[in-house]
GROMACS .gro file of C-alpha atoms in nm:
model
  356
    1VAL     CA    1   7.864   8.591  12.388
    2GLY     CA    2   7.733   8.375  12.096
    3GLU     CA    3   7.761   8.046  12.289
    4THR     CA    4   7.570   8.171  12.601
    5LEU     CA    5   7.323   8.390  12.368
    6ARG     CA    6   7.279   8.055  12.175
    7GLY     CA    7   7.167   7.834  12.474
    8HIS     CA    8   6.911   8.106  12.609
    9VAL     CA    9   6.754   8.129  12.305
   10THR     CA   10   6.740   7.759  12.228
   11SER     CA   11   6.597   7.732  12.577
   12LEU     CA   12   6.360   7.959  12.507
   13LEU     CA   13   6.222   7.795  12.209
   14ALA     CA   14   6.269   7.453  12.332
   15ASN     CA   15   5.963   7.560  12.624
   16VAL     CA   16   5.732   7.714  12.370
   17PRO     CA   17   5.486   7.469  12.273
   18PRO     CA   18   5.393   7.471  11.882
   19GLY     CA   19   5.029   7.658  11.837
   20ALA     CA   20   5.033   7.773  12.222
   21GLY     CA   21   4.685   7.991  12.238
   22ARG     CA   22   4.543   7.841  11.868
   23ASP     CA   23   4.204   7.631  11.867
   24ARG     CA   24   4.213   7.545  11.540
   25ALA     CA   25   4.431   7.224  11.382
   26SER     CA   26   4.546   7.492  11.069
   27GLU     CA   27   4.637   7.768  11.293
   28GLY     CA   28   4.867   7.521  11.521
   29SER     CA   29   5.013   7.365  11.227
   30ARG     CA   30   5.120   7.757  11.061
   31SER     CA   31   5.228   7.824  11.465
   32ALA     CA   32   5.462   7.490  11.426
   33ARG     CA   33   5.583   7.599  11.099
   34ASP     CA   34   5.669   7.961  11.208
   35SER     CA   35   5.860   7.826  11.497
   36ARG     CA   36   6.071   7.585  11.285
   37ASN     CA   37   6.159   7.920  11.045
   38VAL     CA   38   6.244   8.081  11.370
   39ARG     CA   39   6.419   7.856  11.490
   40GLY     CA   40   6.643   7.827  11.209
   41GLU     CA   41   6.671   8.180  11.135
   42LEU     CA   42   6.802   8.253  11.460
   43ALA     CA   43   7.042   7.992  11.473
   44ALA     CA   44   7.194   8.100  11.123
   45LEU     CA   45   7.222   8.443  11.323
   46LEU     CA   46   7.371   8.321  11.605
   47ASP     CA   47   7.627   8.112  11.423
   48ALA     CA   48   7.750   8.438  11.193
   49LEU     CA   49   7.772   8.616  11.550
   50LEU     CA   50   7.941   8.346  11.741
   51PHE     CA   51   8.169   8.336  11.418
   52ARG     CA   52   8.215   8.743  11.416
   53THR     CA   53   8.305   8.733  11.750
   54THR     CA   54   8.565   8.453  11.750
   55ILE     CA   55   8.762   8.587  11.413
   56ALA     CA   56   8.709   8.944  11.592
   57GLN     CA   57   8.953   8.754  11.914
   58GLU     CA   58   9.195   8.601  11.630
   59VAL     CA   59   9.234   8.889  11.426
   60ARG     CA   60   9.306   9.138  11.747
   61THR     CA   61   9.584   8.951  11.851
   62LEU     CA   62   9.717   9.032  11.537
   63SER     CA   63   9.827   9.342  11.641
   64THR     CA   64  10.094   9.285  11.850
   65PHE     CA   65  10.281   9.191  11.531
   66ALA     CA   66  10.190   9.562  11.379
   67HIS     CA   67  10.524   9.694  11.369
   68ASP     CA   68  10.646   9.415  11.128
   69SER     CA   69  10.395   9.360  10.818
   70ALA     CA   70  10.551   9.106  10.668
   71LYS     CA   71  10.483   8.925  10.996
   72CYS     CA   72  10.124   9.062  11.036
   73PHE     CA   73  10.048   8.902  10.714
   74ALA     CA   74  10.201   8.555  10.774
   75GLU     CA   75   9.977   8.548  11.076
   76LEU     CA   76   9.680   8.675  10.879
   77ALA     CA   77   9.752   8.425  10.610
   78ALA     CA   78   9.744   8.127  10.858
   79LEU     CA   79   9.414   8.273  11.004
   80ALA     CA   80   9.292   8.271  10.668
   81ASN     CA   81   9.407   7.908  10.608
   82GLU     CA   82   9.176   7.800  10.862
   83LEU     CA   83   8.888   7.948  10.694
   84ALA     CA   84   8.939   7.810  10.314
   85ASP     CA   85   9.133   7.595  10.066
   86TRP     CA   86   9.280   7.901   9.892
   87THR     CA   87   9.541   7.925   9.640
   88CYS     CA   88   9.704   8.244   9.686
   89LEU     CA   89   9.645   8.539   9.949
   90CYS     CA   90   9.693   8.904   9.852
   91LEU     CA   91   9.722   9.177  10.116
   92HIS     CA   92   9.744   9.559   9.981
   93LEU     CA   93   9.841   9.808  10.209
   94ALA     CA   94   9.858  10.199  10.126
   95GLY     CA   95  10.081  10.471  10.263
   96LEU     CA   96  10.249  10.781  10.241
   97ASP     CA   97  10.557  10.582  10.162
   98GLY     CA   98  10.337  10.368   9.876
   99SER     CA   99  10.214  10.083   9.839
  100ARG     CA  100  10.304   9.735   9.932
  101LEU     CA  101  10.146   9.395   9.788
  102HIS     CA  102  10.233   9.117  10.015
  103PHE     CA  103  10.148   8.776   9.910
  104SER     CA  104  10.108   8.437  10.045
  105THR     CA  105  10.101   8.112   9.762
  106ARG     CA  106  10.048   7.737   9.844
  107HIS     CA  107  10.247   7.689   9.516
  108LYS     CA  108  10.448   7.859   9.290
  109LEU     CA  109  10.205   8.085   8.974
  110SER     CA  110  10.194   8.009   8.631
  111PRO     CA  111  10.289   8.345   8.440
  112GLY     CA  112   9.898   8.347   8.389
  113GLN     CA  113   9.769   8.366   8.727
  114LEU     CA  114  10.044   8.597   8.819
  115GLN     CA  115   9.906   8.821   8.560
  116GLN     CA  116   9.562   8.803   8.679
  117VAL     CA  117   9.681   8.893   9.037
  118ARG     CA  118   9.838   9.197   8.877
  119GLU     CA  119   9.518   9.299   8.727
  120VAL     CA  120   9.336   9.294   9.080
  121ALA     CA  121   9.620   9.494   9.215
  122ALA     CA  122   9.626   9.726   8.899
  123GLU     CA  123   9.258   9.777   8.944
  124ARG     CA  124   9.259   9.882   9.311
  125PHE     CA  125   9.539  10.102   9.236
  126GLY     CA  126   9.310  10.279   8.999
  127ARG     CA  127   9.601  10.248   8.699
  128SER     CA  128   9.487  10.166   8.363
  129ASP     CA  129   9.801   9.975   8.282
  130PRO     CA  130   9.791   9.661   8.534
  131LEU     CA  131  10.169   9.604   8.459
  132GLU     CA  132  10.283   9.931   8.554
  133ASP     CA  133  10.517   9.965   8.891
  134VAL     CA  134  10.357   9.670   9.064
  135ASP     CA  135  10.627   9.416   9.005
  136GLY     CA  136  10.838   9.641   9.221
  137LEU     CA  137  10.566   9.637   9.521
  138LEU     CA  138  10.525   9.261   9.562
  139GLN     CA  139  10.646   9.131   9.866
  140PRO     CA  140  10.822   8.865   9.776
  141ALA     CA  141  10.913   8.974   9.458
  142ALA     CA  142  10.766   8.812   9.135
  143ALA     CA  143  11.062   8.673   9.013
  144GLU     CA  144  11.023   8.390   9.386
  145LEU     CA  145  10.627   8.390   9.344
  146VAL     CA  146  10.643   8.238   8.912
  147ASP     CA  147  10.710   7.894   8.783
  148PRO     CA  148  10.789   7.989   8.421
  149GLN     CA  149  10.762   7.637   8.296
  150SER     CA  150  10.389   7.609   8.502
  151THR     CA  151  10.118   7.561   8.201
  152ALA     CA  152   9.875   7.639   8.458
  153GLY     CA  153   9.617   7.889   8.308
  154ARG     CA  154   9.412   8.188   8.521
  155PHE     CA  155   9.257   8.091   8.853
  156ALA     CA  156   8.917   7.968   8.865
  157SER     CA  157   8.760   8.218   9.103
  158SER     CA  158   8.854   8.501   9.319
  159CYS     CA  159   8.712   8.804   9.572
  160SER     CA  160   8.842   9.083   9.658
  161PHE     CA  161   8.718   9.284   9.980
  162PRO     CA  162   8.842   9.669  10.044
  163LEU     CA  163   8.971   9.765  10.394
  164LEU     CA  164   8.766  10.062  10.454
  165MET     CA  165   8.781  10.338  10.755
  166HIS     CA  166   8.603  10.660  10.772
  167LEU     CA  167   8.910  10.826  10.664
  168GLY     CA  168   8.911  10.638  10.313
  169THR     CA  169   9.050  10.296  10.150
  170LEU     CA  170   9.301  10.156  10.347
  171GLY     CA  171   9.383   9.890  10.083
  172SER     CA  172   9.213   9.535  10.018
  173LEU     CA  173   9.247   9.185  10.032
  174SER     CA  174   9.225   8.920   9.803
  175VAL     CA  175   9.198   8.596   9.771
  176PHE     CA  176   9.286   8.340   9.480
  177PHE     CA  177   9.124   7.951   9.462
  178ASP     CA  178   9.243   7.730   9.152
  179ASN     CA  179   8.925   7.505   9.263
  180SER     CA  180   8.599   7.733   9.185
  181ARG     CA  181   8.429   7.496   9.410
  182ALA     CA  182   8.623   7.635   9.699
  183MET     CA  183   8.450   7.974   9.703
  184THR     CA  184   8.119   7.892   9.869
  185SER     CA  185   7.944   8.182   9.936
  186GLU     CA  186   7.995   8.129  10.316
  187VAL     CA  187   8.361   8.138  10.255
  188ARG     CA  188   8.333   8.461  10.036
  189GLU     CA  189   8.099   8.593  10.347
  190GLN     CA  190   8.396   8.463  10.603
  191MET     CA  191   8.669   8.631  10.392
  192ARG     CA  192   8.467   8.936  10.383
  193SER     CA  193   8.429   8.927  10.789
  194LEU     CA  194   8.826   8.869  10.782
  195ALA     CA  195   8.889   9.166  10.626
  196HIS     CA  196   8.624   9.370  10.808
  197GLU     CA  197   8.760   9.269  11.122
  198PHE     CA  198   9.111   9.284  10.981
  199THR     CA  199   9.100   9.658  10.887
  200PRO     CA  200   9.128   9.874  11.180
  201ILE     CA  201   9.521   9.602  11.272
  202ALA     CA  202   9.599   9.745  10.846
  203ARG     CA  203   9.558  10.136  10.982
  204LEU     CA  204   9.793  10.027  11.287
  205VAL     CA  205  10.038   9.845  11.053
  206ILE     CA  206  10.027  10.177  10.843
  207ALA     CA  207  10.062  10.400  11.119
  208CYS     CA  208  10.331  10.197  11.233
  209ARG     CA  209  10.510  10.187  10.908
  210GLU     CA  210  10.458  10.526  10.886
  211THR     CA  211  10.634  10.639  11.197
  212GLN     CA  212  10.946  10.394  11.108
  213ARG     CA  213  10.985  10.559  10.752
  214LEU     CA  214  10.928  10.938  10.937
  215SER     CA  215  11.147  10.866  11.149
  216VAL     CA  216  11.435  10.829  10.893
  217ALA     CA  217  11.317  11.051  10.651
  218ASP     CA  218  11.325  11.419  10.511
  219SER     CA  219  11.008  11.597  10.627
  220LEU     CA  220  10.991  11.769  10.308
  221THR     CA  221  11.080  11.546  10.052
  222LEU     CA  222  11.010  11.185  10.237
  223LEU     CA  223  11.348  11.089  10.108
  224TYR     CA  224  11.566  10.905  10.307
  225SER     CA  225  11.755  11.160  10.569
  226GLN     CA  226  12.119  11.262  10.567
  227ARG     CA  227  12.136  11.050  10.902
  228HIS     CA  228  11.996  10.738  10.743
  229PHE     CA  229  12.184  10.755  10.410
  230ARG     CA  230  12.497  10.767  10.594
  231GLN     CA  231  12.365  10.449  10.811
  232ARG     CA  232  12.304  10.278  10.499
  233LEU     CA  233  12.660  10.339  10.361
  234THR     CA  234  12.798  10.225  10.642
  235ASP     CA  235  12.616   9.917  10.621
  236ALA     CA  236  12.710   9.860  10.243
  237LEU     CA  237  13.057   9.939  10.332
  238HIS     CA  238  13.066   9.607  10.588
  239SER     CA  239  12.868   9.419  10.266
  240HIS     CA  240  13.137   9.508  10.048
  241GLN     CA  241  13.431   9.421  10.275
  242GLN     CA  242  13.282   9.077  10.403
  243TYR     CA  243  13.103   9.006  10.069
  244GLY     CA  244  13.270   9.172   9.773
  245ARG     CA  245  12.957   9.319   9.703
  246GLY     CA  246  13.042   9.661   9.528
  247PHE     CA  247  12.829   9.953   9.530
  248ALA     CA  248  12.829  10.296   9.356
  249VAL     CA  249  12.692  10.663   9.473
  250VAL     CA  250  12.509  10.962   9.262
  251VAL     CA  251  12.518  11.268   9.378
  252LEU     CA  252  12.298  11.562   9.190
  253ASP     CA  253  12.283  11.912   9.306
  254ILE     CA  254  12.014  12.190   9.195
  255ASP     CA  255  12.223  12.474   9.011
  256ARG     CA  256  12.172  12.786   9.178
  257PHE     CA  257  11.890  12.680   9.374
  258GLY     CA  258  11.953  13.004   9.579
  259GLN     CA  259  11.870  13.234   9.337
  260LEU     CA  260  11.549  13.017   9.245
  261ASN     CA  261  11.418  13.068   9.605
  262ASP     CA  262  11.471  13.444   9.668
  263TYR     CA  263  11.322  13.509   9.300
  264TYR     CA  264  11.041  13.287   9.312
  265GLY     CA  265  10.961  13.209   9.704
  266HIS     CA  266  11.063  12.956   9.930
  267PRO     CA  267  10.692  12.805   9.872
  268THR     CA  268  10.811  12.724   9.555
  269GLY     CA  269  11.138  12.652   9.584
  270ASP     CA  270  10.939  12.368   9.796
  271VAL     CA  271  10.773  12.207   9.538
  272VAL     CA  272  11.032  12.216   9.328
  273LEU     CA  273  11.225  12.030   9.582
  274ARG     CA  274  10.918  11.778   9.647
  275GLN     CA  275  10.894  11.733   9.233
  276LEU     CA  276  11.218  11.627   9.220
  277ALA     CA  277  11.200  11.370   9.495
  278ASN     CA  278  10.886  11.225   9.328
  279ALA     CA  279  11.135  11.176   8.980
  280LEU     CA  280  11.414  11.045   9.160
  281ARG     CA  281  11.166  10.778   9.294
  282ALA     CA  282  10.989  10.707   8.969
  283THR     CA  283  11.351  10.598   8.773
  284ALA     CA  284  11.476  10.430   9.090
  285GLN     CA  285  11.536  10.037   9.104
  286PRO     CA  286  11.423   9.839   9.417
  287GLU     CA  287  11.722   9.814   9.574
  288ASP     CA  288  11.840  10.195   9.500
  289VAL     CA  289  11.860  10.395   9.833
  290ILE     CA  290  11.759  10.777   9.774
  291ALA     CA  291  11.798  11.061   9.981
  292ARG     CA  292  11.841  11.461  10.044
  293LEU     CA  293  12.171  11.546  10.167
  294ASP     CA  294  12.108  11.897  10.245
  295ALA     CA  295  11.860  12.173  10.108
  296ASP     CA  296  11.934  12.110   9.745
  297ALA     CA  297  12.159  11.826   9.727
  298PHE     CA  298  12.043  11.434   9.661
  299ALA     CA  299  12.226  11.132   9.681
  300LEU     CA  300  12.124  10.755   9.532
  301MET     CA  301  12.327  10.488   9.595
  302LEU     CA  302  12.340  10.226   9.387
  303LEU     CA  303  12.384   9.892   9.484
  304ASP     CA  304  12.577   9.600   9.273
  305ALA     CA  305  12.692   9.891   9.015
  306GLY     CA  306  12.990  10.014   8.864
  307LEU     CA  307  13.117  10.332   8.771
  308ASP     CA  308  13.003  10.346   8.402
  309GLU     CA  309  12.604  10.242   8.533
  310ALA     CA  310  12.616  10.531   8.767
  311ARG     CA  311  12.751  10.735   8.537
  312THR     CA  312  12.450  10.625   8.300
  313ARG     CA  313  12.236  10.678   8.559
  314ALA     CA  314  12.341  11.048   8.632
  315GLU     CA  315  12.334  11.162   8.262
  316GLN     CA  316  12.008  11.016   8.261
  317LEU     CA  317  11.888  11.237   8.563
  318ARG     CA  318  12.003  11.496   8.436
  319LEU     CA  319  11.896  11.531   8.060
  320GLN     CA  320  11.519  11.372   8.227
  321LEU     CA  321  11.496  11.656   8.479
  322GLU     CA  322  11.655  11.994   8.218
  323GLU     CA  323  11.335  11.877   8.032
  324ALA     CA  324  11.100  11.872   8.303
  325THR     CA  325  10.854  12.141   8.390
  326LEU     CA  326  10.848  12.199   8.746
  327GLY     CA  327  10.680  12.453   8.997
  328ASP     CA  328  10.320  12.479   9.031
  329THR     CA  329  10.089  12.643   8.753
  330THR     CA  330  10.143  13.012   8.859
  331SER     CA  331  10.496  12.998   8.818
  332PRO     CA  332  10.654  12.674   8.598
  333LEU     CA  333  10.995  12.672   8.551
  334GLN     CA  334  11.297  12.443   8.434
  335ILE     CA  335  11.605  12.372   8.664
  336THR     CA  336  11.935  12.213   8.568
  337VAL     CA  337  12.118  11.986   8.810
  338SER     CA  338  12.516  11.898   8.875
  339ALA     CA  339  12.627  11.529   8.906
  340GLY     CA  340  12.875  11.308   9.066
  341VAL     CA  341  12.956  10.968   9.057
  342ALA     CA  342  13.173  10.755   9.288
  343GLU     CA  343  13.240  10.373   9.343
  344ILE     CA  344  13.370  10.233   9.625
  345SER     CA  345  13.729  10.132   9.550
  346SER     CA  346  14.030  10.107   9.727
  347GLN     CA  347  14.096  10.441   9.661
  348LEU     CA  348  13.777  10.504   9.827
  349PRO     CA  349  13.742  10.282  10.093
  350ASP     CA  350  13.476  10.484  10.366
  351GLY     CA  351  13.139  10.643  10.340
  352ALA     CA  352  13.342  11.001  10.395
  353SER     CA  353  13.535  10.989  10.128
  354VAL     CA  354  13.283  10.828   9.889
  355LEU     CA  355  13.027  11.172   9.941
  356ALA     CA  356  13.375  11.396   9.952
   0.00000   0.00000   0.00000
């Protein structure tokens, strides 16, 4: 479309004689200058249109990878690589199951550069502490991104663009440069166009991720369902049998939850369950698997953990939940929980035995 339009307009302009219809030389000269200005402006507009048309076509192909956010980002990074000599590309995507930060770098980052990336991420999350919870969102992990021996300072320049739709902000696309000259005004606008065209794809990626999550999640708490937890337990058992990788399980039950429902009502009970689920998420390690087993029972699978660590975690959770005030503002209440722990061993050889 852009090439065709360019050809038509160029042809029309070529056939318009400078100063046509003018009698005086000064007016003819002014007309010639105006004609050249119009030619330049139209050429610039057509270049922009051609770029937007091309980038839109390229980005649209990324929808085939919407089910795999990591693959989709890898293809986006490859496309961005054709537009600019960036050092680090960061895609932040939000969703019901939390935010994710996907990174692509040309080399390992220095501690100062990672700090800068964290600050941008924290700003996008609306957090005052630039380090809080960011590391757990990095894809890949921070340990794989950083060279502790690097003495390089912060990035020379960066730019960040929100992924905006009528429903709100879906995330952001941030680009970091080692060389400040690499981020020209043209590159900034091209990256802005890339972020704009990628926004519908980002919404599709988030929708696919949420659909995958909800297919294995408890609808009330959005923790994993019992069925999925048992599948993950089976996978962990296979890993233990093949590679000797150990794990432990913590099971928590809310004491007298039936009485709480009867006295305060089921809506308040649902609030308590969601708040307890959020508390479990807040204290979980990145590799922990958390699930709701039934009405008032929750389970955590701690990979590479033994019985002592499981006991410690269970006691910490028990005390934390007993000190917390749960429920809504009209019915604040406190609860107690009972906890049990188990470790995979020759005495507990299968998933059913671990949960028993």
